[in-house]
Short mmCIF file of C-alpha atoms and ligand atoms in Angstrom, two decimals:
data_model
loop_
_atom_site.label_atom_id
_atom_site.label_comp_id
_atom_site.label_asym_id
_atom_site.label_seq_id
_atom_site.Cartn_x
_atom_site.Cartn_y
_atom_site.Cartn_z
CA UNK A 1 -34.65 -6.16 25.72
CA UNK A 2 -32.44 -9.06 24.65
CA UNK A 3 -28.86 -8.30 23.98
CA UNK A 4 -27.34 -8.38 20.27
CA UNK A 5 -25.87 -11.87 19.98
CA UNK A 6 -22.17 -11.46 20.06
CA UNK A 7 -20.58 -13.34 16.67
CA UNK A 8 -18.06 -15.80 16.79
CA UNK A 9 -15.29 -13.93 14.78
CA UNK A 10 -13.21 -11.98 17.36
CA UNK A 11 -9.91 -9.76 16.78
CA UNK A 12 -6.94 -11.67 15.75
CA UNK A 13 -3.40 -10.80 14.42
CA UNK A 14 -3.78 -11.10 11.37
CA UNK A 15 0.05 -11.83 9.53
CA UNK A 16 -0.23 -9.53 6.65
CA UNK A 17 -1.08 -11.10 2.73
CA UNK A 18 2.09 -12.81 2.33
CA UNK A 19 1.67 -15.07 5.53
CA UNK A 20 -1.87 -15.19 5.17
CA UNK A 21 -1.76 -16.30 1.29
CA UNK A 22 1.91 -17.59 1.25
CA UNK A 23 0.70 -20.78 -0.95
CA UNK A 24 -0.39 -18.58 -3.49
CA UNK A 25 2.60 -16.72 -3.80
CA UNK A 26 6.22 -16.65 -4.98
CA UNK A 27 8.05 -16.98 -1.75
CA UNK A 28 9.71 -19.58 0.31
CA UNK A 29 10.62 -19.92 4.25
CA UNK A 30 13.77 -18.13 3.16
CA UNK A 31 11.84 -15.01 1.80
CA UNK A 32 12.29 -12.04 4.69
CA UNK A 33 8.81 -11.00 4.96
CA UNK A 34 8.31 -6.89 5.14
CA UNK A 35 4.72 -6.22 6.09
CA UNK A 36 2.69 -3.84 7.92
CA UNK A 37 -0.17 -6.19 7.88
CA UNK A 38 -1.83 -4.91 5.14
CA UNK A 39 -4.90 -6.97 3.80
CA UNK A 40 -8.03 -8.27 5.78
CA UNK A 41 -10.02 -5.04 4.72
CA UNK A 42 -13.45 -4.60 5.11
CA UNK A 43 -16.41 -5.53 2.68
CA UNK A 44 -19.17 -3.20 2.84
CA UNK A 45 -22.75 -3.77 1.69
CA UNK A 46 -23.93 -0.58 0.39
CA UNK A 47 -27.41 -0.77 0.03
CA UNK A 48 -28.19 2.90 1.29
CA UNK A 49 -26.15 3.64 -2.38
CA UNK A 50 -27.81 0.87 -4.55
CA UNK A 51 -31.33 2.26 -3.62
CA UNK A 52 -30.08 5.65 -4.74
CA UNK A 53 -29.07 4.88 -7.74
CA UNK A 54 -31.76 2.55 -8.08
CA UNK A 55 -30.29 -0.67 -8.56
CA UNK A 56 -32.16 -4.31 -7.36
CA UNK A 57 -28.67 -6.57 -5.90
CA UNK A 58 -26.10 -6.78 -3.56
CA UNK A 59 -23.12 -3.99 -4.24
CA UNK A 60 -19.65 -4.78 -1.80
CA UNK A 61 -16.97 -2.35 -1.60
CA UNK A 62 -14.02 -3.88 -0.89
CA UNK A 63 -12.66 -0.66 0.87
CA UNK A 64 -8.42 -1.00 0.24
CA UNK A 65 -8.61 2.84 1.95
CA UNK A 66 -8.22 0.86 4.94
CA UNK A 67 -4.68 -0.61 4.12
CA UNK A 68 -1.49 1.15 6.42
CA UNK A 69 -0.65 3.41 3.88
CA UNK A 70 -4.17 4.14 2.90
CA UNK A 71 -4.54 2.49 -0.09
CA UNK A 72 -4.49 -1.11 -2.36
CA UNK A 73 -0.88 -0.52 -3.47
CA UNK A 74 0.18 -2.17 -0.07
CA UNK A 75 -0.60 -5.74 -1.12
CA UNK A 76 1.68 -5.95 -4.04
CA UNK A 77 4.64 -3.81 -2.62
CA UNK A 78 4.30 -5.79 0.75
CA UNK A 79 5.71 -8.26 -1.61
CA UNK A 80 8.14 -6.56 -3.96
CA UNK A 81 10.02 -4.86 -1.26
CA UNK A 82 10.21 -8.38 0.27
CA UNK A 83 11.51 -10.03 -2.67
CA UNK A 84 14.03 -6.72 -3.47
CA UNK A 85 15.36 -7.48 -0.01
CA UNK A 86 15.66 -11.10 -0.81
CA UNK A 87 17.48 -10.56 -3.53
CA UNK A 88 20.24 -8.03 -1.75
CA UNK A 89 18.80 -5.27 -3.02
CA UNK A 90 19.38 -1.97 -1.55
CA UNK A 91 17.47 1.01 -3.01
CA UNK A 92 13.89 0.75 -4.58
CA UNK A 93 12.34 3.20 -7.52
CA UNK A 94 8.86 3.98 -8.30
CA UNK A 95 7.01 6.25 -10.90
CA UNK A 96 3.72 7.57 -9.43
CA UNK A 97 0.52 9.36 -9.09
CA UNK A 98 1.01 8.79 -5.40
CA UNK A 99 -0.29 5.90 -3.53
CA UNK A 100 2.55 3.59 -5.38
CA UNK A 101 4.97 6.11 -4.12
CA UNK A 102 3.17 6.27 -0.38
CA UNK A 103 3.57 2.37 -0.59
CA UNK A 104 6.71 2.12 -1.55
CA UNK A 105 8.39 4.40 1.07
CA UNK A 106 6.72 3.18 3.52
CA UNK A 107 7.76 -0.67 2.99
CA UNK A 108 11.31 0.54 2.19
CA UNK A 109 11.96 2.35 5.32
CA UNK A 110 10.71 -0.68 7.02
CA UNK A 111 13.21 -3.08 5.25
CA UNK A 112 15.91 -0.11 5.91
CA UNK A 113 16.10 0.26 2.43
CA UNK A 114 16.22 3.85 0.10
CA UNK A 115 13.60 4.48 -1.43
CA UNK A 116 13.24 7.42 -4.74
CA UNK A 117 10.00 8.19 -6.07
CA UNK A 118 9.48 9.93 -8.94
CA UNK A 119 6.36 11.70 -9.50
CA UNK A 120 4.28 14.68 -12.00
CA UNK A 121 5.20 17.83 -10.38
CA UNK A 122 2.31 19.31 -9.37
CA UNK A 123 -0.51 16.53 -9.76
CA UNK A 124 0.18 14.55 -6.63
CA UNK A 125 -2.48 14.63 -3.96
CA UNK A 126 -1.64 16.78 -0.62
CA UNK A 127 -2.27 13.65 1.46
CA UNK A 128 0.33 11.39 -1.10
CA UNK A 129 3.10 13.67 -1.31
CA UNK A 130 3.03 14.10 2.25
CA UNK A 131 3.60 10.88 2.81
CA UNK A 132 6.38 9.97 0.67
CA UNK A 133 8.23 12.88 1.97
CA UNK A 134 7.31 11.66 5.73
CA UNK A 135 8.22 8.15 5.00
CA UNK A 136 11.79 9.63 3.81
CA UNK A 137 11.86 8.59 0.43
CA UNK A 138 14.28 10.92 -1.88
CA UNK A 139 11.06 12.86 -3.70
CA UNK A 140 11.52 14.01 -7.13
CA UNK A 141 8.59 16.06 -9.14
CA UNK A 142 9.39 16.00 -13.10
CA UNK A 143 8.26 18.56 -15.22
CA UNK A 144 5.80 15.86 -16.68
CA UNK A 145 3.26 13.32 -16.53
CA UNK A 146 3.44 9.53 -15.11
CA UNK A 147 3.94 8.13 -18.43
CA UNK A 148 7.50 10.55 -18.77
CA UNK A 149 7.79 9.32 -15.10
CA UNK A 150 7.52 5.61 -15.63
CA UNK A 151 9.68 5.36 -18.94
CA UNK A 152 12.80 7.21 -16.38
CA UNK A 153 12.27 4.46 -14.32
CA UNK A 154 12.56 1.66 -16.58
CA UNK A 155 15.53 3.21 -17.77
CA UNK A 156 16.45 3.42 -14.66
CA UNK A 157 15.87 0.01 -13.66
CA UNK A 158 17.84 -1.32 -16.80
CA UNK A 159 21.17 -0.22 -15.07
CA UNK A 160 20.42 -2.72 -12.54
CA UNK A 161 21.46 -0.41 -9.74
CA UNK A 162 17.66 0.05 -8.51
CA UNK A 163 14.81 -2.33 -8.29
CA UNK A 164 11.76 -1.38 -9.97
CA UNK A 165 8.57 -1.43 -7.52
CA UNK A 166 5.90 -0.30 -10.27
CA UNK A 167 3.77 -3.05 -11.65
CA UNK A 168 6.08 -3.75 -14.14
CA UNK A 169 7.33 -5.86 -11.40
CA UNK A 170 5.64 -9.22 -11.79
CA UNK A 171 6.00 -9.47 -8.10
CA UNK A 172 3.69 -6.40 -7.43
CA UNK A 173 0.91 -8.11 -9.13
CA UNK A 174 0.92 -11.26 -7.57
CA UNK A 175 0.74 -9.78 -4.33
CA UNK A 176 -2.41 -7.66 -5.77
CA UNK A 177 -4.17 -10.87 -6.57
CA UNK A 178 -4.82 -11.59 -3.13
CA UNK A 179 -7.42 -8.68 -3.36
CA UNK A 180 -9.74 -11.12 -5.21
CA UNK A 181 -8.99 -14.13 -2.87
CA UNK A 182 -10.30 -11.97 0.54
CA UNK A 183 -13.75 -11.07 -1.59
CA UNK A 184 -14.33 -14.90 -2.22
CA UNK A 185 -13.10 -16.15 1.61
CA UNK A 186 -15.58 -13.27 2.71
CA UNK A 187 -18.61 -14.16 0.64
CA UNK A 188 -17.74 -17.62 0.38
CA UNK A 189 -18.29 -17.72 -3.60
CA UNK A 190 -17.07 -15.09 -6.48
CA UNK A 191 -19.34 -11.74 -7.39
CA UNK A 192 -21.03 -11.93 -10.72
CA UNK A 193 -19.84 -8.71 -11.30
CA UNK A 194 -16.42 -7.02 -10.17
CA UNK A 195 -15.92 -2.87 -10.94
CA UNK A 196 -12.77 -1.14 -10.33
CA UNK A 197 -10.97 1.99 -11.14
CA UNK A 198 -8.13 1.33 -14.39
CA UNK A 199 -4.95 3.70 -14.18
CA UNK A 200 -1.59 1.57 -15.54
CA UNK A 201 -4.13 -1.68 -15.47
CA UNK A 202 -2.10 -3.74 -12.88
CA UNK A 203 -5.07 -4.12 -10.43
CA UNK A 204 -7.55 -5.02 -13.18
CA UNK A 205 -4.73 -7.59 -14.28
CA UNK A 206 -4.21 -9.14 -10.44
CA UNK A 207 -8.06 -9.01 -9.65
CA UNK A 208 -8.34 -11.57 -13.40
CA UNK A 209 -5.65 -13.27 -12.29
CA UNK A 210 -6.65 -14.00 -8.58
CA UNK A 211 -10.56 -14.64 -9.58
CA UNK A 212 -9.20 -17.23 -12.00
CA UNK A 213 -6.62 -18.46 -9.53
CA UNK A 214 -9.18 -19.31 -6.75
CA UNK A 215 -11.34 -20.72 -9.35
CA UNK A 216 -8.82 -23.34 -10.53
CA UNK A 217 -8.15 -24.76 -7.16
CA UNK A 218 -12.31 -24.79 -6.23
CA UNK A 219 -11.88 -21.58 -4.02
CA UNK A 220 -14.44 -19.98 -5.76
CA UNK A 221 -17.75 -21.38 -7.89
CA UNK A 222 -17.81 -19.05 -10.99
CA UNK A 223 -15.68 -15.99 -12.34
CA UNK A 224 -16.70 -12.40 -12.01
CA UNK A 225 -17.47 -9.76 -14.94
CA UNK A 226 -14.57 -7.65 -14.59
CA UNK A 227 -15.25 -4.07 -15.54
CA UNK A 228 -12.76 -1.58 -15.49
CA UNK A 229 -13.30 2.03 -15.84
CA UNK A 230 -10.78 4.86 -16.77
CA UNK A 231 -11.73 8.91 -16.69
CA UNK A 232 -12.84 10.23 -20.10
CA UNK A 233 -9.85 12.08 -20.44
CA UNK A 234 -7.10 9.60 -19.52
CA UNK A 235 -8.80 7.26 -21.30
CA UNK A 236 -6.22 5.30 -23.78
CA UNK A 237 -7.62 1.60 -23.48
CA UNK A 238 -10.70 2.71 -24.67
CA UNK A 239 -10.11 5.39 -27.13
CA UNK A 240 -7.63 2.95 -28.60
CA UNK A 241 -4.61 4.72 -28.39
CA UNK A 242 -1.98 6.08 -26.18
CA UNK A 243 -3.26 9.97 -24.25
CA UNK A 244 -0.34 12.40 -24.76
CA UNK A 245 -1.38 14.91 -22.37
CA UNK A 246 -4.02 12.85 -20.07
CA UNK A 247 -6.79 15.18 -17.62
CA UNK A 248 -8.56 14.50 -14.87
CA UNK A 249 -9.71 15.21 -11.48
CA UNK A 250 -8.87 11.84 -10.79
CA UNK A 251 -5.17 11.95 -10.70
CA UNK A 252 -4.52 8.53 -9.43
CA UNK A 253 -5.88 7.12 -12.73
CA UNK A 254 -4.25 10.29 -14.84
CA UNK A 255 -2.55 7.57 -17.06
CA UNK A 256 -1.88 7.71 -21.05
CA UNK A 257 -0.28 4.87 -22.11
CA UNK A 258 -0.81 1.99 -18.90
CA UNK A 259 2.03 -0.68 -18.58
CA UNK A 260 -0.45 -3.44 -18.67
CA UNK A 261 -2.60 -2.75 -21.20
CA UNK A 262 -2.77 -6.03 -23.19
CA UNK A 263 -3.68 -7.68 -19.81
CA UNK A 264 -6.49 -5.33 -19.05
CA UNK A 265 -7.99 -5.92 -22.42
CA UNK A 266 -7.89 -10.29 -22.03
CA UNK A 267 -9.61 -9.13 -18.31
CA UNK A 268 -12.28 -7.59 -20.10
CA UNK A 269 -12.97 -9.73 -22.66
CA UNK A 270 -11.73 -13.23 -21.36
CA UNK A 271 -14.51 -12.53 -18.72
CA UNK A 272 -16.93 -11.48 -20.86
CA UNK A 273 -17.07 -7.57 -18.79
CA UNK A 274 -16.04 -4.35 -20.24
CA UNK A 275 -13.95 -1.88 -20.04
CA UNK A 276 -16.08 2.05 -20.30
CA UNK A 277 -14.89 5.59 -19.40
CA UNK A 278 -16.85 8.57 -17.13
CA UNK A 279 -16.60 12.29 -17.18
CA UNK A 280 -14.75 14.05 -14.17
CA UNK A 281 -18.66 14.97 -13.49
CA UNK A 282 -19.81 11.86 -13.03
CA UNK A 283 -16.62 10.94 -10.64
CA UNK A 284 -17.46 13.98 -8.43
CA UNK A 285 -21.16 13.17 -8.51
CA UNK A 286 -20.35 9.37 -7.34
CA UNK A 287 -17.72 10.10 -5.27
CA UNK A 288 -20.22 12.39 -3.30
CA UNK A 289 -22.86 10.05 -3.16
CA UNK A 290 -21.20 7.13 -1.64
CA UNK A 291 -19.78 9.54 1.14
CA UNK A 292 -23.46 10.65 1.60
CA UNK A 293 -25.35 7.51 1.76
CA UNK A 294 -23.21 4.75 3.16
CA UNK A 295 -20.52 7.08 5.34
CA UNK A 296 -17.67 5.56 2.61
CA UNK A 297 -15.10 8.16 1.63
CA UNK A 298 -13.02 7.07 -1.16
CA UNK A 299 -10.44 9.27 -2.84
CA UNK A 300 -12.27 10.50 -7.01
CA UNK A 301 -10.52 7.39 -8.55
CA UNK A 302 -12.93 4.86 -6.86
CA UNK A 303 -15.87 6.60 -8.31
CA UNK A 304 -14.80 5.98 -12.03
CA UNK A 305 -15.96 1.98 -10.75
CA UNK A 306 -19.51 3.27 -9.09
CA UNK A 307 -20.27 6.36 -11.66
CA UNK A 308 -19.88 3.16 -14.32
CA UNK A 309 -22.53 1.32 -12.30
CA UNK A 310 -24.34 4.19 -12.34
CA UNK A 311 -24.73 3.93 -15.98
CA UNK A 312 -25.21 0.16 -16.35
CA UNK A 313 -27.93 0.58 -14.09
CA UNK A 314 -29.70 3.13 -16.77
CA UNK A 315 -28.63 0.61 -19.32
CA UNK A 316 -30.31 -2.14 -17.48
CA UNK A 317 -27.34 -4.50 -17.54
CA UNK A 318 -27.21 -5.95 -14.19
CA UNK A 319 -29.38 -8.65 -13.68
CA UNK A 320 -31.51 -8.43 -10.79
CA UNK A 321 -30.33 -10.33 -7.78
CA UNK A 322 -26.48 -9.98 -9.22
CA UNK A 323 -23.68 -10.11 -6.41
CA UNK A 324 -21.31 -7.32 -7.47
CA UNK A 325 -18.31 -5.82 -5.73
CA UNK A 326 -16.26 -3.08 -6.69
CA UNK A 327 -12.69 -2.10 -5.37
CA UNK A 328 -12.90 1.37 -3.30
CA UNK A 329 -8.94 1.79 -4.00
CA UNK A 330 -7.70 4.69 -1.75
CA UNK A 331 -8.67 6.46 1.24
CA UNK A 332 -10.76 10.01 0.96
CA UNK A 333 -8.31 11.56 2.89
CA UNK A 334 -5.62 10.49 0.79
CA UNK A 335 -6.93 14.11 -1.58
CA UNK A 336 -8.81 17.15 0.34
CA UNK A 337 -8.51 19.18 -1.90
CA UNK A 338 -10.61 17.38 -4.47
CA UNK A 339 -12.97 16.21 -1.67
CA UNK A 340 -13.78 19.78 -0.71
CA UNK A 341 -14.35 20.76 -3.70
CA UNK A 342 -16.86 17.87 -4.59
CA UNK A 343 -18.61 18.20 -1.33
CA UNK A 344 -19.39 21.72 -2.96
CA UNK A 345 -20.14 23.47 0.90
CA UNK A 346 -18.47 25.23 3.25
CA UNK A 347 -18.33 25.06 6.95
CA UNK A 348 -21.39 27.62 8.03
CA UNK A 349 -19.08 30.49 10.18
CA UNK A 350 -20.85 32.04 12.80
CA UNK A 351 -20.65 33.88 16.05
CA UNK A 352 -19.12 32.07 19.20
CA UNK A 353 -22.28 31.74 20.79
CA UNK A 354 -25.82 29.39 21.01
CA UNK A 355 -28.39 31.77 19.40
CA UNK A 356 -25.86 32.17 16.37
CA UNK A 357 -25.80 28.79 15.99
CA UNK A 358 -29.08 27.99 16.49
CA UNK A 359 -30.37 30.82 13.76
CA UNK A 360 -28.00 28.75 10.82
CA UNK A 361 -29.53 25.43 11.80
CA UNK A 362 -32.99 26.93 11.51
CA UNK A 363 -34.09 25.58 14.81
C1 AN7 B 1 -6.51 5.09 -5.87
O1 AN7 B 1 0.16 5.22 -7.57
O2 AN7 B 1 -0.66 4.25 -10.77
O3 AN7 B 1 -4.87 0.40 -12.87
O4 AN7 B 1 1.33 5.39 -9.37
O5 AN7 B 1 -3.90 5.12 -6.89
O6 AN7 B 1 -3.50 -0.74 -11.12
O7 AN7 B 1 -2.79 1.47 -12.02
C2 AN7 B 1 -2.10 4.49 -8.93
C3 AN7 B 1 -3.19 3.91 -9.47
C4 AN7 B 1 -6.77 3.20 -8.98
C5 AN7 B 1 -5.30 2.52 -10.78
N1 AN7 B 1 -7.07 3.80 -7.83
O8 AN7 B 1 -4.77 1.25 -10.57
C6 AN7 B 1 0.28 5.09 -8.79
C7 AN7 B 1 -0.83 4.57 -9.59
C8 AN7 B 1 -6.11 4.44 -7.14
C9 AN7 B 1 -4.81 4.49 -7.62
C10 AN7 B 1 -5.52 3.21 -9.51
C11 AN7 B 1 -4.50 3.88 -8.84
P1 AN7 B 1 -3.93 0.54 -11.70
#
């Protein structure tokens, strides 16, 4: 038996995305860089889940669950908490459904800065809220959605006694971008197609951005579809109009009126992709069978992207052959709740002893 040739990559440090993309970026030597090396996450083929759902290419997750805090938000906050710190800034402010909050706190108790988060009482998930109340950021739950959350903060922010951190930051998409850069180093050319969840559209407008970006320089050979999907009922950009009272399981992407929805829409249509909606059934149905057949557990909003593949697939839009990645944005753990409920078992409780457990796994 011969022995698995080793490859030639091995483990190094890598600097975080500012250091590792610094040309591409608004910073200088000067800039005091706050990371905790987020970036450098994993691409996973997934061909276990493109024969299930009976698809003929080459699907890549780009799995973001796998940044420090658990989720994509890292990237551009890596960089606004920098450039807050830059400036003198001393307290940062976020609006939430929870991983911009986890982010935030995080980076701003490692620049020693305060950090208040203000989020929908009641519609964070268990893993988030822990998290911003771990990382010590001054926690407040409104008695309303993000949208009543994010127009506080810019209100907020217009005192100029806090520095905004949502993606009404420029800053915070720019360091997003760099998202689209590590899929082209990685395959060494751009996906035909790229899928990914759309809450307040600042990841669909970074992913455009940094595609194009790489492009213009000769990083990458060709731009990407980009299509974005939202949950049928937090579905403004679609429907055409803002959601008062947005639902769905997916409460990362439980947005009615995103900050950047103008951008999303040039995304979609500059790049000739789409932007389509799924039911909370087809989230939980996705979101189950990516756990199931490649061992990839995502939190619901990063099955809006596959259940939307899912249904190109039965509308026989992907070319066969097609390179397409899709951005798994949070961590499974990030919600339990959710995931226990969409696993739809329980653990099987028996008697402390071998027979008993041999009896309920029928051998
Ligand atoms: C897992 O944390 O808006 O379209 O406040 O957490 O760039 O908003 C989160 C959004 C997708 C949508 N997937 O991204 C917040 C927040 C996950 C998310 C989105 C979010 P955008």
């Amino acid at each position: 038996m011969s022995a698995l040739e080793t490859t030639t990559c091995k483990a190094t440090r890598w600097p975080g995305v500012i250091r590792a993309y610094a040309t591409h970026l608004p910073v200088t030597a000067e800039t005091p860089v706050v990371t905790l090396h987020e970036g450098n996450t994993p691409l996973i083929r997934v061909d276990n889940f493109v024969r299930a759902i009976e698809g003929d290419f080459e699907l890549y997750l780009k799995y973001e669950g796998l940044n420090p805090t658990g989720s994509f938000k890292d990237r551009g906050m890596t960089l606004a908490v920098s450039k807050a710190k830059e400036r003198g800034a001393s307290a940062v402010i976020c609006a939430s459904t929870g991983n911009t909050s986890a982010s935030a706190a995080a980076y701003a108790s490692r620049a020693g800065m305060k950090c208040v988060v203000i989020l929908p009482n009641g519609k964070i998930a268990m893993g988030k809220l822990a998290q911003a109340l771990m990382y010590g950021a001054t926690t407040i739950a409104i008695e309303g959605n993000f949208d009543d959350a994010l127009r506080i903060v810019r209100e907020l922010g217009e005192t100029g006694k806090v520095e905004v951190v949502n993606s009404i930051n420029p800053v915070r998409i720019e360091g997003q971008k760099t998202a689209a850069f590590e899929i082209c180093d990685v395959l060494g050319r751009a996906p035909d197609f790229h899928f990914l969840p759309v809450g307040n559209a600042g990841n669909i407008t970074a992913y455009w951005k940094g595609f194009r970006e790489y492009q213009a320089v000769g990083k990458a050979d060709r731009l990407p579809r980009m299509f974005g999907y939202q949950a049928a009922g937090a579905a403004p950009i679609v429907d055409g109009h803002p959601i008062a009272d947005p639902q769905t399981i997916a409460t990362a992407i439980r947005i009615g009126n995103p900050a950047s929805w103008q951008s999303a829409l040039a995304a979609a249509a500059e790049s000739q992709g789409h932007i389509g909606k799924v039911t909370d059934e087809e989230i939980l149905h996705a979101h189950r069978l990516i756990a199931r057949s490649d061992g990839v557990f995502v939190e619901p909003a990063c099955a809006a992207p596959l259940a939307g593949l899912i249904r190109c697939v039965r509308d026989r839009l992907i070319p066969k052959g097609s390179v397409i990645t899709a951005t798994m944005t949070g961590h499974g753990l990030k919600d339990p709740d959710t995931a226990i409920q969409s696993a739809g078992v329980q653990p099987l409780v028996v008697r402390p002893n071998t027979a008993a457990v041999m009896e309920v796994i029928g051998l």
